[in-house]
Short mmCIF file of C-alpha atoms in Angstrom, two decimals:
data_model
loop_
_atom_site.label_atom_id
_atom_site.label_comp_id
_atom_site.label_asym_id
_atom_site.label_seq_id
_atom_site.Cartn_x
_atom_site.Cartn_y
_atom_site.Cartn_z
CA MET A 1 103.71 108.31 105.19
CA ASP A 2 103.63 107.43 108.85
CA HIS A 3 100.98 104.85 109.50
CA SER A 4 102.31 103.64 112.77
CA LYS A 5 99.73 105.38 114.84
CA LYS A 6 96.69 104.32 112.87
CA PRO A 7 94.71 101.17 113.63
CA MET A 8 94.80 98.68 110.79
CA LYS A 9 91.10 98.72 110.06
CA GLU A 10 91.07 102.23 108.77
CA ASN A 11 93.32 102.04 105.89
CA ASN A 12 93.73 99.59 103.07
CA TYR A 13 96.45 101.76 101.60
CA ALA A 14 98.31 101.54 104.87
CA PHE A 15 98.42 97.77 104.65
CA GLN A 16 99.65 97.90 101.09
CA ASP A 17 102.29 100.46 101.93
CA LEU A 18 103.56 98.49 104.86
CA ILE A 19 103.67 95.35 102.76
CA HIS A 20 105.69 97.12 100.13
CA GLN A 21 108.13 98.31 102.75
CA GLU A 22 108.60 94.75 103.95
CA LYS A 23 108.37 92.86 100.70
CA ASN A 24 112.04 92.52 99.91
CA LYS A 25 112.95 91.29 103.35
CA LEU A 26 110.05 88.85 103.26
CA TYR A 27 111.23 87.44 99.99
CA ARG A 28 114.82 87.12 101.15
CA MET A 29 113.86 85.34 104.34
CA ALA A 30 111.66 82.91 102.45
CA TYR A 31 114.50 82.38 99.99
CA LEU A 32 116.87 81.44 102.78
CA TYR A 33 114.56 78.57 103.60
CA VAL A 34 113.89 77.19 100.16
CA LYS A 35 116.64 78.60 97.97
CA ASN A 36 114.57 78.92 94.85
CA GLU A 37 112.53 81.76 93.44
CA ASN A 38 109.28 79.91 92.85
CA ASP A 39 108.95 78.44 96.31
CA ALA A 40 110.03 81.66 97.95
CA LEU A 41 107.31 83.53 96.10
CA ASP A 42 104.79 80.89 97.15
CA ILE A 43 105.69 81.39 100.76
CA VAL A 44 105.46 85.16 100.43
CA GLN A 45 102.11 84.92 98.73
CA GLU A 46 100.74 82.65 101.45
CA THR A 47 102.08 85.03 104.06
CA ILE A 48 100.53 88.15 102.60
CA TYR A 49 97.26 86.38 102.00
CA LYS A 50 97.11 85.30 105.63
CA ALA A 51 98.21 88.68 106.87
CA TYR A 52 95.62 90.42 104.76
CA ARG A 53 92.85 88.20 106.07
CA SER A 54 93.79 88.84 109.66
CA LYS A 55 95.01 92.40 109.45
CA ASP A 56 92.20 93.72 111.61
CA LYS A 57 93.52 91.69 114.50
CA LEU A 58 96.61 93.83 114.62
CA LYS A 59 95.85 96.66 117.01
CA ASN A 60 98.93 98.70 116.63
CA THR A 61 100.73 99.02 113.34
CA GLU A 62 103.96 99.66 115.19
CA TYR A 63 104.33 95.91 115.41
CA PHE A 64 103.50 95.26 111.79
CA SER A 65 106.97 94.12 110.85
CA THR A 66 107.32 91.70 113.73
CA TRP A 67 103.83 90.37 113.20
CA LEU A 68 104.38 89.85 109.52
CA THR A 69 107.71 88.14 110.10
CA ARG A 70 106.11 85.67 112.46
CA ILE A 71 103.57 84.75 109.83
CA LEU A 72 106.31 84.33 107.29
CA ILE A 73 108.47 82.12 109.49
CA ASN A 74 105.50 79.92 110.28
CA ASN A 75 104.63 79.59 106.62
CA ALA A 76 108.20 78.82 105.68
CA LEU A 77 108.52 76.12 108.30
CA ASN A 78 105.17 74.66 107.27
CA PHE A 79 106.17 74.68 103.66
CA ILE A 80 109.32 72.76 104.41
CA LYS A 81 107.45 70.24 106.50
CA LYS A 82 104.92 69.68 103.76
CA ASN A 83 107.49 69.30 101.03
CA ARG A 84 109.96 67.23 102.94
CA ASN A 85 108.73 63.99 101.47
CA VAL A 86 108.87 65.13 97.88
CA VAL A 87 111.68 63.30 96.19
CA PRO A 88 112.68 65.07 93.01
CA PHE A 89 112.87 63.09 89.82
CA ASP A 90 116.51 63.90 89.45
CA GLU A 91 118.10 65.93 92.19
CA LYS A 92 121.15 66.87 90.18
CA GLU A 93 119.15 67.89 87.15
CA MET A 94 116.81 69.98 89.27
CA GLU A 95 119.64 71.80 90.97
CA LYS A 96 121.29 72.58 87.66
CA PHE A 97 118.05 73.88 86.25
CA GLN A 98 117.48 76.13 89.24
CA GLU A 99 120.98 77.46 89.29
CA SER A 100 120.98 78.35 85.63
CA SER A 101 117.91 80.47 86.06
CA GLU A 102 119.28 82.48 88.94
CA HIS A 103 120.94 85.80 88.31
CA THR A 104 124.68 85.76 88.39
CA SER A 105 124.88 88.39 91.09
CA ILE A 106 123.87 85.76 93.59
CA GLU A 107 126.90 83.65 92.84
CA ASN A 108 129.29 85.97 94.58
CA HIS A 109 127.44 85.83 97.85
CA ILE A 110 126.56 82.19 97.86
CA ASP A 111 128.81 81.55 100.84
CA LEU A 112 126.62 82.90 103.59
CA VAL A 113 123.38 81.84 101.93
CA ASP A 114 124.78 78.35 101.42
CA ALA A 115 126.02 78.21 104.95
CA ILE A 116 122.63 79.20 106.29
CA ASP A 117 120.99 76.71 104.02
CA CYS A 118 122.92 73.87 105.60
CA LEU A 119 121.52 74.64 108.98
CA ASP A 120 118.74 72.70 110.53
CA GLU A 121 115.40 74.57 110.41
CA THR A 122 115.34 75.69 113.99
CA TYR A 123 118.87 76.99 113.82
CA LYS A 124 118.08 78.70 110.54
CA THR A 125 115.16 80.47 112.12
CA VAL A 126 116.99 81.77 115.13
CA ILE A 127 119.82 83.02 112.98
CA ILE A 128 117.52 84.81 110.55
CA LEU A 129 115.40 86.37 113.26
CA ARG A 130 118.33 87.42 115.38
CA TYR A 131 120.80 88.70 112.80
CA TYR A 132 118.58 89.76 109.95
CA LYS A 133 115.53 91.06 111.72
CA ASP A 134 117.06 91.97 115.08
CA PHE A 135 114.44 90.13 117.10
CA THR A 136 114.98 89.93 120.83
CA ILE A 137 115.33 86.56 122.51
CA LYS A 138 111.85 87.06 123.90
CA GLN A 139 110.38 87.68 120.44
CA ILE A 140 112.13 84.66 118.98
CA ALA A 141 110.79 82.53 121.82
CA GLU A 142 107.30 83.69 120.95
CA VAL A 143 107.66 82.78 117.32
CA LEU A 144 109.11 79.36 118.04
CA ASN A 145 106.87 78.75 120.98
CA CYS A 146 109.65 77.66 123.28
CA PRO A 147 111.34 78.93 126.43
CA GLU A 148 113.83 81.76 126.22
CA GLY A 149 116.56 79.56 127.65
CA THR A 150 116.17 77.18 124.74
CA VAL A 151 116.39 80.05 122.31
CA LYS A 152 119.63 81.20 123.89
CA THR A 153 121.14 77.76 123.67
CA ASN A 154 119.98 77.29 120.11
CA LEU A 155 121.30 80.67 119.11
CA HIS A 156 124.65 79.87 120.60
CA ARG A 157 124.84 76.53 118.82
CA ALA A 158 123.46 77.93 115.58
CA THR A 159 126.03 80.69 115.49
CA ASN A 160 128.83 78.23 116.04
CA GLN A 161 127.49 75.94 113.37
CA LEU A 162 127.16 78.83 110.96
CA ARG A 163 130.72 79.93 111.61
CA SER A 164 132.04 76.48 110.95
CA ASN A 165 129.89 76.18 107.82
CA LEU A 166 131.46 79.35 106.53
CA ARG A 167 134.93 78.09 107.18
CA GLU A 168 134.54 74.76 105.50
CA ASP A 169 131.96 73.30 103.16
CA CYS A 170 128.95 71.94 104.94
CA PHE A 171 127.48 68.58 104.15
CA TYR A 172 123.98 68.23 102.88
CA GLU A 173 122.02 65.29 104.19
CA MET B 1 130.88 88.12 111.35
CA ASN B 2 128.85 90.98 112.67
CA ASN B 3 125.27 92.06 112.28
CA SER B 4 125.64 94.56 109.51
CA GLU B 5 127.77 92.21 107.43
CA PHE B 6 125.20 89.50 107.87
CA LYS B 7 122.42 91.80 106.74
CA LYS B 8 124.44 92.96 103.78
CA GLU B 9 125.01 89.40 102.64
CA VAL B 10 121.38 88.44 102.97
CA ASP B 11 120.31 91.68 101.33
CA SER B 12 122.42 90.79 98.35
CA ILE B 13 119.98 88.07 97.43
CA LYS B 14 118.41 89.33 94.26
CA VAL B 15 114.68 89.96 94.42
CA PRO B 16 112.54 89.30 91.34
CA GLU B 17 110.78 92.64 91.62
CA GLU B 18 108.08 92.28 89.03
CA ARG B 19 107.12 88.78 90.09
CA LEU B 20 107.09 89.84 93.71
CA ASP B 21 104.76 92.75 93.04
CA MET B 22 102.54 90.43 91.09
CA THR B 23 102.54 88.01 94.00
CA ILE B 24 101.51 90.74 96.39
CA LYS B 25 98.72 91.82 94.12
CA THR B 26 97.42 88.27 93.79
CA ALA B 27 97.61 87.63 97.51
CA MET B 28 95.50 90.65 98.26
CA LYS B 29 92.86 89.69 95.75
CA ASP B 30 91.45 87.48 98.46
CA GLU B 31 91.79 84.26 96.49
CA LYS B 32 93.30 81.27 98.17
CA PRO B 33 96.83 81.16 96.77
CA LYS B 34 97.40 78.34 94.37
CA ARG B 35 100.48 76.28 94.83
CA SER B 36 102.78 77.26 92.02
CA LEU B 37 103.55 74.68 89.41
CA GLY B 38 107.16 75.71 89.36
CA LYS B 39 108.66 72.66 90.98
CA LYS B 40 106.48 70.16 89.19
CA ILE B 41 107.24 71.61 85.80
CA ILE B 42 110.91 71.08 86.37
CA TYR B 43 110.43 67.35 86.53
CA PHE B 44 108.70 67.28 83.19
CA THR B 45 110.97 69.61 81.31
CA SER B 46 114.20 67.89 82.25
CA ALA B 47 112.92 64.71 80.68
CA ALA B 48 111.30 66.54 77.80
CA THR B 49 114.39 68.56 76.94
CA LEU B 50 116.39 65.40 76.74
CA PHE B 51 113.87 63.83 74.43
CA VAL B 52 113.57 66.84 72.16
CA GLY B 53 117.35 67.16 71.99
CA LEU B 54 117.63 63.62 70.73
CA LEU B 55 114.95 64.26 68.17
CA PHE B 56 116.72 67.23 66.60
CA GLY B 57 120.13 65.70 66.92
CA SER B 58 119.25 62.80 64.70
CA ALA B 59 117.31 64.62 62.00
CA VAL B 60 119.88 66.66 60.10
CA ALA B 61 117.59 68.08 57.48
CA SER B 62 114.26 67.63 59.15
CA PRO B 63 111.44 69.28 57.25
CA ALA B 64 109.92 70.58 60.44
CA TRP B 65 113.03 72.56 61.21
CA ALA B 66 113.38 73.97 57.73
CA ASP B 67 109.79 75.10 57.97
CA THR B 68 110.51 77.17 61.05
CA LEU B 69 113.48 78.75 59.33
CA SER B 70 111.43 79.95 56.42
CA LYS B 71 109.33 81.85 58.90
CA ILE B 72 112.16 84.19 59.86
CA PRO B 73 110.44 87.43 59.20
CA LEU B 74 111.42 89.47 56.27
CA LEU B 75 114.80 87.96 55.67
CA GLY B 76 116.01 89.82 52.62
CA SER B 77 112.61 91.24 51.90
CA VAL B 78 111.15 94.64 52.50
CA PHE B 79 111.22 95.45 56.15
CA GLU B 80 108.52 97.58 57.68
CA LEU B 81 109.63 99.53 60.67
CA GLY B 82 107.08 99.04 63.37
CA GLU B 83 106.51 100.17 66.89
CA PRO B 84 103.67 97.98 68.03
CA GLY B 85 103.24 99.83 71.30
CA GLN B 86 102.59 103.13 69.55
CA ASP B 87 100.26 101.54 67.02
CA ILE B 88 98.20 99.87 69.71
CA LEU B 89 97.98 103.06 71.70
CA SER B 90 96.82 105.06 68.69
CA ALA B 91 94.33 102.43 67.56
CA LEU B 92 92.73 102.34 70.98
CA ASN B 93 92.70 106.07 71.58
CA GLU B 94 91.18 106.63 68.17
CA GLN B 95 88.28 104.47 69.17
CA GLY B 96 87.78 106.41 72.33
CA TYR B 97 89.18 104.04 74.91
CA ASN B 98 90.78 105.56 77.94
CA VAL B 99 94.17 103.95 77.57
CA LYS B 100 96.90 105.33 79.80
CA ASP B 101 99.86 103.24 78.91
CA VAL B 102 101.04 100.40 76.73
CA SER B 103 104.13 98.62 77.94
CA TYR B 104 106.02 95.42 77.37
CA ARG B 105 107.19 92.69 79.63
CA TYR B 106 109.38 89.76 78.74
CA GLN B 107 109.44 87.85 82.02
CA PRO B 108 107.89 85.52 83.05
CA GLU B 109 106.18 85.55 79.69
CA ARG B 110 106.11 87.93 76.75
CA ALA B 111 103.16 90.23 77.05
CA VAL B 112 101.81 93.60 76.13
CA GLU B 113 100.28 95.29 79.14
CA ILE B 114 97.60 97.82 78.42
CA ARG B 115 96.71 100.06 81.31
CA VAL B 116 93.25 101.47 81.18
CA GLY B 117 91.97 104.31 83.30
CA GLY B 118 88.56 104.34 84.85
CA SER B 119 86.41 102.44 87.28
CA GLU B 120 86.63 98.70 87.73
CA ALA B 121 83.25 98.41 86.10
CA TYR B 122 84.42 100.32 83.06
CA ILE B 123 87.50 98.19 82.72
CA ALA B 124 85.51 94.95 83.06
CA GLU B 125 83.19 96.19 80.37
CA VAL B 126 85.81 97.17 77.80
CA GLN B 127 88.61 94.75 78.44
CA ASP B 128 87.58 92.18 75.86
CA GLU B 129 87.19 94.76 73.13
CA VAL B 130 90.50 96.40 74.02
CA LYS B 131 92.20 93.02 73.97
CA ASN B 132 90.74 92.23 70.55
CA ILE B 133 91.86 95.48 69.03
CA ALA B 134 95.34 95.09 70.40
CA GLU B 135 95.57 91.53 69.19
CA LYS B 136 94.51 92.62 65.72
CA VAL B 137 97.23 95.25 65.59
CA LEU B 138 99.82 92.71 66.67
CA GLU B 139 98.59 90.30 64.04
CA THR B 140 98.76 92.73 61.17
CA LYS B 141 102.28 93.63 62.20
CA HIS B 142 103.27 89.95 62.40
CA TYR B 143 103.98 89.92 66.10
CA ASP B 144 103.18 86.44 67.26
CA THR B 145 104.66 86.01 70.71
CA TYR B 146 102.92 88.61 72.81
CA SER B 147 99.85 87.87 74.87
CA VAL B 148 97.71 90.87 75.67
CA LYS B 149 96.84 91.84 79.20
CA VAL B 150 94.43 94.58 80.03
CA MET B 151 94.71 96.00 83.49
CA GLU B 152 93.88 98.97 85.61
CA THR B 153 96.31 101.85 86.00
CA TRP B 154 98.18 102.09 89.24
CA ASP B 155 96.43 104.93 90.87
CA VAL B 156 98.72 106.68 93.22
CA ALA B 157 96.86 108.42 95.98
CA PRO B 158 98.52 111.80 96.31
CA GLU B 159 100.50 112.14 99.49
CA GLU B 160 99.77 114.89 101.93
CA GLY B 161 102.82 116.89 101.03
CA ASP B 162 102.44 116.33 97.31
CA LYS B 163 99.22 118.16 96.68
CA PRO B 164 99.98 121.04 94.37
CA LYS B 165 99.43 124.38 96.04
CA PRO B 166 96.34 126.14 94.78
CA VAL B 167 97.20 128.48 91.97
CA SER B 168 95.37 131.68 91.21
CA GLU B 169 93.87 132.26 87.76
CA GLU B 170 96.47 134.89 87.16
CA GLU B 171 99.32 132.60 87.93
CA LYS B 172 97.83 129.89 85.76
CA GLN B 173 97.68 132.21 82.80
CA GLU B 174 101.21 133.28 83.44
CA GLN B 175 102.46 129.74 83.53
CA LEU B 176 100.87 128.97 80.20
CA VAL B 177 102.75 131.84 78.65
CA ILE B 178 106.15 131.01 80.08
CA PRO B 179 107.05 128.20 77.68
CA LEU B 180 106.31 130.45 74.74
CA LYS B 181 108.44 133.23 76.11
CA VAL B 182 111.31 130.89 76.83
CA MET B 183 111.07 129.53 73.29
CA GLU B 184 111.14 133.01 71.87
CA ALA B 185 114.19 133.81 73.92
CA MET B 186 115.98 130.67 72.77
CA ASN B 187 115.13 131.45 69.17
CA LYS B 188 116.72 134.85 69.56
CA ILE B 189 119.96 133.23 70.64
CA ASP B 190 119.53 130.64 67.93
CA TYR B 191 119.67 127.72 70.33
CA LYS B 192 118.32 124.80 68.39
CA HIS B 193 118.19 121.82 70.75
CA GLU B 194 114.87 120.53 71.92
CA PHE B 195 113.94 120.35 75.52
CA SER B 196 110.76 119.92 77.44
CA LEU B 197 109.01 123.07 78.48
CA MET B 198 105.95 121.42 79.89
CA ARG B 199 106.29 121.44 83.59
CA ASN B 200 104.81 122.72 86.74
CA TYR B 201 106.19 126.12 87.51
CA SER B 202 104.52 126.45 90.86
CA SER B 203 107.93 126.37 92.47
CA LYS B 204 108.73 129.49 90.49
CA THR B 205 111.83 128.09 88.86
CA ILE B 206 112.43 127.57 85.18
CA GLU B 207 114.97 124.89 84.31
CA ILE B 208 116.78 125.18 81.03
CA PRO B 209 119.21 122.44 80.01
CA ILE B 210 122.03 123.36 77.67
CA GLU B 211 123.05 120.44 75.55
CA GLY B 212 126.61 120.23 74.31
CA SER B 213 130.19 120.34 75.44
CA GLU B 214 131.38 121.90 78.66
CA GLU B 215 132.82 124.85 76.75
CA TYR B 216 129.64 125.43 74.86
CA TYR B 217 127.73 125.41 78.10
CA ASN B 218 130.07 127.92 79.71
CA LYS B 219 129.81 130.11 76.67
CA MET B 220 126.04 130.01 76.58
CA LYS B 221 124.85 129.94 80.14
CA ASP B 222 124.99 133.63 80.91
CA ILE B 223 123.48 134.75 77.68
CA VAL B 224 120.68 132.22 77.96
CA LYS B 225 119.89 133.33 81.45
CA SER B 226 119.86 137.01 80.62
CA THR B 227 117.90 136.62 77.38
CA VAL B 228 115.21 134.57 79.06
CA ASN B 229 115.02 136.99 81.96
CA ASP B 230 114.71 139.91 79.57
CA GLU B 231 111.92 138.16 77.70
CA LEU B 232 110.04 137.45 80.88
CA GLN B 233 110.45 140.99 82.08
CA ALA B 234 109.21 142.35 78.78
CA SER B 235 106.05 140.31 79.26
CA ASN B 236 105.69 141.49 82.81
CA ILE B 237 106.29 138.09 84.33
CA LYS B 238 107.95 138.49 87.66
CA GLY B 239 109.35 136.41 90.45
CA TYR B 240 110.75 133.47 88.51
CA THR B 241 114.26 132.14 88.81
CA VAL B 242 115.96 130.88 85.70
CA ASN B 243 118.30 127.91 86.19
CA VAL B 244 120.62 126.97 83.40
CA SER B 245 122.15 123.51 83.68
CA HIS B 246 124.57 121.49 81.59
CA GLN B 247 123.47 118.40 79.75
CA PRO B 248 126.43 116.75 78.11
CA THR B 249 125.47 115.66 74.61
CA LYS B 250 126.84 112.24 75.23
CA LYS B 251 124.48 111.79 78.12
CA VAL B 252 121.52 112.88 76.05
CA ILE B 253 122.42 110.43 73.32
CA GLN B 254 122.96 107.63 75.78
CA GLU B 255 119.55 108.29 77.29
CA LYS B 256 117.97 108.21 73.86
CA TRP B 257 119.66 104.91 73.12
CA LYS B 258 118.27 103.38 76.25
CA LEU B 259 114.82 104.90 76.15
CA ASP B 260 114.07 105.22 72.46
CA LEU B 261 116.15 102.79 70.48
CA MET B 262 116.63 99.67 72.58
CA PRO B 263 112.92 99.18 73.34
CA VAL B 264 112.12 99.15 69.63
CA VAL B 265 114.81 96.57 68.92
CA THR B 266 113.73 94.44 71.86
CA GLN B 267 110.04 94.61 71.02
CA GLU B 268 110.80 93.47 67.50
CA LEU B 269 113.17 90.62 68.30
CA MET B 270 111.19 89.29 71.22
CA GLY B 271 107.93 89.72 69.37
CA LYS B 272 108.33 87.34 66.47
CA LYS B 273 108.84 83.61 66.85
CA GLY B 274 110.86 83.43 63.67
CA TYR B 275 113.79 85.21 65.30
CA HIS B 276 114.10 82.52 67.99
CA VAL B 277 115.41 85.17 70.34
CA THR B 278 115.32 84.50 74.06
CA GLU B 279 117.01 87.58 75.39
CA VAL B 280 118.09 91.04 74.32
CA LYS B 281 120.59 92.84 76.49
CA SER B 282 122.56 96.00 75.99
CA ALA B 283 125.56 97.55 77.63
CA MET B 284 126.68 101.12 77.29
CA LYS B 285 130.42 101.43 76.79
CA GLU B 286 132.57 104.55 76.60
CA ASN B 287 131.67 105.33 73.04
CA ARG B 288 129.49 102.59 71.73
CA MET B 289 126.50 100.49 72.55
CA LEU B 290 126.94 96.75 72.78
CA LEU B 291 123.96 94.61 71.92
CA LYS B 292 123.87 91.04 73.10
CA ILE B 293 121.19 88.89 71.54
CA THR B 294 120.70 85.32 72.65
CA THR B 295 118.84 82.78 70.55
CA SER B 296 117.40 79.39 71.35
CA LEU B 297 119.39 77.61 68.67
CA LYS B 298 122.45 75.58 69.45
CA GLY B 299 125.80 76.68 68.06
CA SER B 300 126.15 73.44 66.16
CA ASP B 301 122.85 74.00 64.40
CA TYR B 302 123.48 74.43 60.72
CA SER B 303 120.87 77.17 60.47
CA ALA B 304 122.30 79.25 63.30
CA ASN B 305 124.51 81.43 61.13
CA GLU B 306 121.73 82.02 58.67
CA LEU B 307 119.42 83.09 61.47
CA ALA B 308 122.03 85.38 62.95
CA LYS B 309 122.50 87.06 59.59
CA GLY B 310 118.80 87.70 59.34
CA ILE B 311 118.59 89.09 62.84
CA GLU B 312 121.52 91.40 62.32
CA GLU B 313 120.12 92.62 59.05
CA ASN B 314 116.86 93.64 60.61
CA VAL B 315 118.48 95.18 63.65
CA ASN B 316 120.56 97.32 61.32
CA LYS B 317 117.48 98.30 59.39
CA ILE B 318 115.87 99.53 62.58
CA LEU B 319 118.89 101.34 63.96
CA ASN B 320 119.83 102.98 60.67
CA SER B 321 116.34 104.13 59.88
CA ASP B 322 115.54 107.80 59.58
CA SER B 323 114.18 108.01 63.09
CA PHE B 324 117.32 106.71 64.67
CA ASP B 325 120.30 107.21 62.43
CA GLN B 326 121.15 110.55 63.95
CA ILE B 327 121.74 108.81 67.25
CA THR B 328 123.52 105.78 65.87
CA ASN B 329 125.81 107.91 63.76
CA GLU B 330 126.94 109.82 66.81
CA PHE B 331 127.07 106.79 69.07
CA PRO B 332 127.64 103.60 67.13
CA TYR B 333 126.73 100.08 68.14
CA GLU B 334 127.91 96.54 67.88
CA VAL B 335 125.63 93.54 67.48
CA ASN B 336 126.66 90.25 69.03
CA ILE B 337 124.41 87.27 68.54
CA TYR B 338 124.80 84.10 70.53
CA SER B 339 123.50 80.59 70.41
CA LYS B 340 121.84 78.90 73.35
CA ASP B 341 125.17 77.41 74.36
CA ASN B 342 126.90 80.75 74.29
CA LYS B 343 128.67 80.50 70.95
CA LYS B 344 128.86 83.64 68.88
CA ILE B 345 127.00 83.02 65.68
CA ASN B 346 127.30 86.27 63.79
#
């Protein structure tokens, strides 16, 4: 079903369809920020809720994916900011609990996900937007609300950091 | 590292599909999303698990524990084969409720989902009654872990291209007759296997699966085709193409295992607290079905072996019952029961 030419207002089904097309990517991006299922789902829920409330503002559904991604990134970054001060009761215990409830198929690919996880938030964002969602520098600048030059520099540094994280274990703070 | 590799790695993150769909549904209900309790619960359970572990560790023959054991359903007693989903469906349909589907879910919690057709108003009106009836059925069958959820059916708006082409009265009549004719033809050849004849013939093709070995298929395909064609011609039904395809018996049996047998076993084991089962998995091997059942008991628990015996006994009763023994005789199975800490206990 090609909804790209219809304005958002017309069609509730269209919104649902588009969400379902994006849902897996949304989840995975959120996951890269928080690395656990529950929080990732929280972020996705917040994102869809916000998107649904403001869907009429989107004039052209061609940009749905980009628009939705922006909302997600903002929510993810907010989430992290809000939860930064939460000190878990027992960090080790919590990690073990989370790991044991993940599916084993993740274990094989933990390298890249781990490596991304070690990155500072801004670097994480530019990497995800550039390599996973193919955003242009301009689009990334819009999401992060900073000049394109900064994005280029950050991207350059982020990529280097990521490469080194992949080569050797990265250190958590 | 290049772009497509990157995407592949990120795309390999497993998505919890059911929970995600649920999340989407909730988000669109226009309620402010509640912060999940997930993280907070972790803090409590890690302490709680420790405490509970100590409690059981010290009490070797604690009465509380023995009590739970005695509740293992039907250990050594008469076992009633049940299919709670079917029973619920029948009970509700008998009373006139428009129930479309009864299905089970085991994550994040064990529940029976009843999908009702009709308007939102209708569903709101009947949902309590439906829930009560379902709960009663579960109770009489001793299923004590499932919560009942009544929900609307997923209504799929037909896509533009999907709308069935308008069919003339004549054609409709014809299509009602086709299954009968095909059956007559198959009887003539003495082909005994069942297959579904209920389908939409608007595409003017009739699909006939031949179940059996490759040789059998080769032997039969021409004669099936010609007999069916003759039958159709004799009834003046024209313009249909008959397609005869091969369905290896093994495949049919494997399908039945997955679709008919495993759900019954899973519904039973996950449905009664006395089994202490946390997970039922199955794996199809070359010529047998492996069942992996995980319980919440520790391997060191003195009652673990007893429990495993009981579970295996009932699983065997299900799989060797009249409804299923034809399948299990042809394609045997192996039951492996594990403790919480991954020790085999049967």
